[in-house]
Amino acid sequence: ALAQTLAGERVVVSAGPTYEDLDPVRYLGNRSSGKMGFAIAAAAARRGAEVLLVAGPVSLPTPVGVSRIDVRSAVQMRQAVLGALPADIYIGAAAVADYTPRTQMANKIKKSSERLDLDLVRTPDILAEVAASEQALKLVVGFAAETENVAEYARGKLLAKRLDMIVANRVGIPDGGFESDRNAMTAYWKDGERDFSSAPKTELADRLVDLIVERLNA
Ligand code: C5P
């Protein structure tokens, strides 16, 4: 049996995309499958943590021993995550929309003119809010999906959002990233980093939780 290395720890994990509704039939979404976040929630529960998974719109079964709240938009995800505090560990694995329509149309947008401009506004940064929360956590972990300059952008986010750790993965490659069952990634913290070579997401989740336990005890 696995050592119960997270026994007594309350872990909140966000996973999946968010959908930002334009009208009753259309939304802005992204290609996140939620697989990585769900695998992390499962791995943390296997170590004895009390796990709450805040899930965007995905079609994945709830992992054994995990509580789940389903949400749709970034604003709903923020409400569910902040409402789940206090917690010991937050792992922000969701691909939260960066922009959402300024207004949501009550009725279907009809096609008329040749052009349609969307008016979008920034969403709240859930991860940065959790990291800055009065309800101090022991460990706040973010994810960064990048197509280039992976290390540089990841370390930038680690500092800007005041995280304890950031896990970067390259997206837009054939073997890994969004939708894939496999991934390769690198975790960065203030004075260290660790590479995780290409493996199934379930395997990577276990190795990442090992690192989280190490950093928690560091
Ligand atoms: O800045 P960027 O969106 O690349 O950062 C990614 C990390 O920030 C992920 O952990 C994601 O869950 C989190 N995030 C968030 N709220 C947002 C945007 C990103 O929590 N509005």
Coordinates of C-alpha atoms and ligand atoms in Angstrom, one line a residue:
A1 CA 0.0 0.0 0.0
L2 CA 1.1 3.6 -0.6
A3 CA 2.4 5.5 2.4
Q4 CA -0.3 7.9 3.6
T5 CA 2.0 10.9 3.1
L6 CA -0.8 13.4 2.7
A7 CA -3.0 12.1 5.5
G8 CA -4.8 15.0 7.2
E9 CA -4.0 17.5 4.3
R10 CA -6.9 19.2 2.6
V11 CA -6.1 19.5 -1.2
V12 CA -8.1 21.5 -3.7
V13 CA -7.4 20.8 -7.4
S14 CA -8.9 22.6 -10.3
A15 CA -9.1 20.9 -13.7
G16 CA -10.4 21.1 -17.2
P17 CA -11.3 24.1 -19.4
T18 CA -13.7 26.8 -18.7
Y19 CA -16.5 27.7 -21.1
E20 CA -17.4 31.4 -21.5
D21 CA -20.8 31.8 -22.9
L22 CA -21.5 34.2 -25.7
D23 CA -25.2 33.4 -26.1
P24 CA -27.5 30.4 -25.2
V25 CA -25.8 28.2 -27.8
R26 CA -22.2 29.4 -28.2
Y27 CA -19.2 29.6 -25.9
L28 CA -15.4 30.3 -26.0
G29 CA -13.6 27.2 -24.7
N30 CA -10.2 25.5 -25.0
R31 CA -8.8 22.1 -25.7
S32 CA -8.1 21.1 -22.1
S33 CA -9.3 17.5 -21.4
G34 CA -9.0 17.7 -17.6
K35 CA -7.0 14.4 -17.6
M36 CA -3.9 15.8 -15.8
G37 CA -5.9 17.5 -13.0
F38 CA -8.1 14.4 -12.5
A39 CA -5.0 12.2 -12.3
I40 CA -3.5 14.5 -9.7
A41 CA -6.6 14.5 -7.6
A42 CA -6.7 10.7 -7.8
A43 CA -3.0 10.5 -6.8
A44 CA -3.4 12.9 -3.9
A45 CA -6.4 10.9 -2.6
R46 CA -4.4 7.6 -2.8
R47 CA -1.9 9.3 -0.4
G48 CA -4.6 9.9 2.1
A49 CA -5.4 13.6 1.4
E50 CA -8.9 14.9 1.6
V51 CA -9.4 16.1 -2.0
L52 CA -11.9 18.5 -3.5
L53 CA -11.8 18.6 -7.3
V54 CA -13.3 21.7 -9.0
A55 CA -13.9 20.6 -12.5
G56 CA -14.7 22.6 -15.6
P57 CA -16.8 21.0 -18.4
V58 CA -15.2 17.6 -19.0
S59 CA -16.4 14.1 -19.5
L60 CA -14.3 12.2 -17.0
P61 CA -15.4 10.0 -14.1
T62 CA -14.8 11.3 -10.5
P63 CA -11.7 9.6 -9.1
V64 CA -12.2 7.2 -6.1
G65 CA -12.2 9.0 -2.8
V66 CA -12.5 12.5 -4.3
S67 CA -15.2 15.1 -3.8
R68 CA -16.2 17.1 -6.9
I69 CA -17.8 20.4 -7.7
D70 CA -18.7 21.0 -11.4
V71 CA -18.5 24.5 -12.8
R72 CA -18.6 26.0 -16.3
S73 CA -17.1 29.5 -16.4
A74 CA -14.0 31.1 -14.9
V75 CA -16.1 33.2 -12.6
Q76 CA -17.9 30.1 -11.3
M77 CA -14.6 28.3 -10.9
R78 CA -13.2 31.2 -8.8
Q79 CA -16.3 31.1 -6.6
A80 CA -16.0 27.3 -6.0
V81 CA -12.2 27.4 -5.4
L82 CA -12.3 30.4 -3.0
G83 CA -15.3 28.9 -1.3
A84 CA -13.2 25.7 -0.7
L85 CA -10.6 27.5 1.4
P86 CA -9.1 27.1 3.9
A87 CA -7.0 24.3 2.4
D88 CA -3.4 23.1 2.8
I89 CA -2.6 22.7 -0.8
Y90 CA -4.0 24.2 -4.0
I91 CA -3.1 22.7 -7.4
G92 CA -4.4 24.9 -10.3
A93 CA -4.4 22.5 -13.2
A94 CA -7.4 24.1 -14.9
A95 CA -7.0 25.9 -18.3
V96 CA -9.0 28.9 -17.1
A97 CA -10.1 31.2 -19.9
D98 CA -8.1 34.5 -19.9
Y99 CA -11.0 36.5 -21.5
T100 CA -14.7 36.3 -21.3
P101 CA -17.4 38.1 -23.3
R102 CA -18.2 41.5 -21.7
T103 CA -21.9 40.7 -22.0
Q104 CA -23.8 37.5 -22.5
M105 CA -26.6 37.7 -25.0
A106 CA -30.0 36.5 -23.8
N107 CA -30.9 35.4 -27.3
K108 CA -28.9 33.7 -30.0
I109 CA -26.7 36.1 -32.0
K110 CA -28.1 36.2 -35.5
K111 CA -25.8 36.5 -38.5
S112 CA -26.3 39.8 -40.4
S113 CA -23.3 41.9 -41.2
E114 CA -20.1 40.6 -42.8
R115 CA -18.1 41.2 -39.6
L116 CA -18.7 40.5 -36.0
D117 CA -16.4 41.9 -33.3
L118 CA -16.3 40.2 -29.9
D119 CA -15.9 42.4 -26.9
L120 CA -13.9 40.5 -24.3
V121 CA -12.7 41.3 -20.8
R122 CA -10.1 39.7 -18.6
T123 CA -11.2 37.0 -16.2
P124 CA -10.1 37.0 -12.5
D125 CA -6.8 35.1 -11.9
I126 CA -7.9 32.4 -9.5
L127 CA -4.4 31.0 -8.9
A128 CA -2.9 34.4 -8.0
E129 CA -5.9 35.1 -5.7
V130 CA -5.4 31.8 -3.9
A131 CA -1.7 32.5 -3.5
A132 CA -2.4 36.0 -2.1
S133 CA -5.2 34.7 0.1
E134 CA -5.4 35.7 3.8
Q135 CA -6.1 32.0 4.4
A136 CA -2.5 31.1 3.9
L137 CA -1.9 27.7 2.3
K138 CA 1.2 25.5 2.8
L139 CA 1.7 25.0 -1.0
V140 CA 0.2 26.7 -4.1
V141 CA 1.1 25.0 -7.4
G142 CA 0.3 26.4 -10.8
F143 CA 0.5 25.0 -14.3
A144 CA 1.8 26.7 -17.4
A145 CA 1.0 25.5 -20.9
E146 CA 3.5 27.1 -23.3
T147 CA 4.4 26.7 -26.9
E148 CA 7.8 28.4 -26.6
N149 CA 10.3 29.8 -24.1
V150 CA 8.9 27.3 -21.6
A151 CA 11.4 27.8 -18.7
E152 CA 11.5 31.5 -19.0
Y153 CA 7.7 32.0 -19.0
A154 CA 7.2 29.4 -16.3
R155 CA 9.7 31.1 -13.9
G156 CA 8.1 34.4 -14.7
K157 CA 4.7 33.1 -13.6
L158 CA 6.2 31.5 -10.5
L159 CA 7.3 35.0 -9.4
A160 CA 4.4 37.1 -10.7
K161 CA 1.8 35.0 -9.1
R162 CA 3.9 34.3 -6.0
L163 CA 3.5 30.5 -6.3
D164 CA 5.5 27.8 -4.5
M165 CA 5.8 25.7 -7.6
I166 CA 4.9 25.8 -11.3
V167 CA 4.6 22.9 -13.6
A168 CA 5.3 23.7 -17.2
N169 CA 4.5 21.6 -20.2
R170 CA 4.9 22.2 -23.9
V171 CA 1.6 22.2 -25.8
G172 CA 1.1 22.1 -29.5
I173 CA 3.4 19.0 -29.9
P174 CA 2.2 15.5 -31.1
D175 CA 3.0 13.4 -28.0
G176 CA 1.7 15.4 -25.0
G177 CA -0.1 18.4 -23.9
F178 CA -3.9 18.9 -24.2
E179 CA -6.1 15.9 -25.0
S180 CA -3.2 13.5 -25.0
D181 CA -3.0 10.6 -22.4
R182 CA 0.8 11.3 -22.1
N183 CA 2.7 14.4 -21.2
A184 CA 6.2 15.6 -20.4
M185 CA 6.8 18.5 -18.0
T186 CA 9.2 20.4 -15.8
A187 CA 8.4 21.6 -12.3
Y188 CA 10.1 24.9 -11.1
W189 CA 10.3 26.2 -7.6
K190 CA 12.4 29.1 -6.1
D191 CA 15.7 27.2 -5.9
G192 CA 15.2 24.1 -7.9
E193 CA 13.6 22.3 -10.8
R194 CA 12.7 18.7 -11.8
D195 CA 12.1 17.2 -15.2
F196 CA 9.5 14.6 -15.8
S197 CA 10.1 12.8 -19.0
S198 CA 7.2 11.7 -21.3
A199 CA 4.9 9.2 -19.5
P200 CA 1.2 8.5 -19.1
K201 CA -0.5 11.4 -17.2
T202 CA -1.5 8.9 -14.4
E203 CA 2.2 8.1 -13.9
L204 CA 3.2 11.8 -14.0
A205 CA 0.6 12.6 -11.5
D206 CA 2.1 10.2 -9.0
R207 CA 5.6 11.6 -9.5
L208 CA 4.3 15.1 -9.2
V209 CA 2.6 14.3 -5.9
D210 CA 5.9 12.7 -4.7
L211 CA 7.5 16.1 -5.4
I212 CA 4.7 18.0 -3.7
V213 CA 5.1 15.8 -0.6
E214 CA 8.9 16.6 -0.7
R215 CA 8.4 20.3 -1.0
L216 CA 5.7 20.3 1.7
N217 CA 8.3 18.7 4.1
A218 CA 11.2 20.9 2.9
Ligands
C5P1 O1 -0.9 33.0 -16.8 P1 -1.4 31.6 -17.2 O2 -2.8 31.6 -17.6 O3 -0.5 31.0 -18.2 O4 -1.2 30.8 -15.9 C1 -1.6 29.4 -15.8 C2 -1.9 29.1 -14.4 O5 -2.8 30.1 -13.8 C3 -2.7 27.8 -14.3 O6 -2.3 27.2 -13.1 C4 -4.2 28.2 -14.3 O7 -5.0 27.3 -13.6 C5 -4.1 29.5 -13.6 N1 -5.1 30.6 -14.0 C6 -6.1 30.9 -13.1 N2 -7.0 31.9 -13.4 C7 -6.9 32.5 -14.6 C8 -5.9 32.2 -15.5 C9 -5.0 31.2 -15.2 O8 -6.2 30.3 -12.0 N3 -7.8 33.4 -15.0

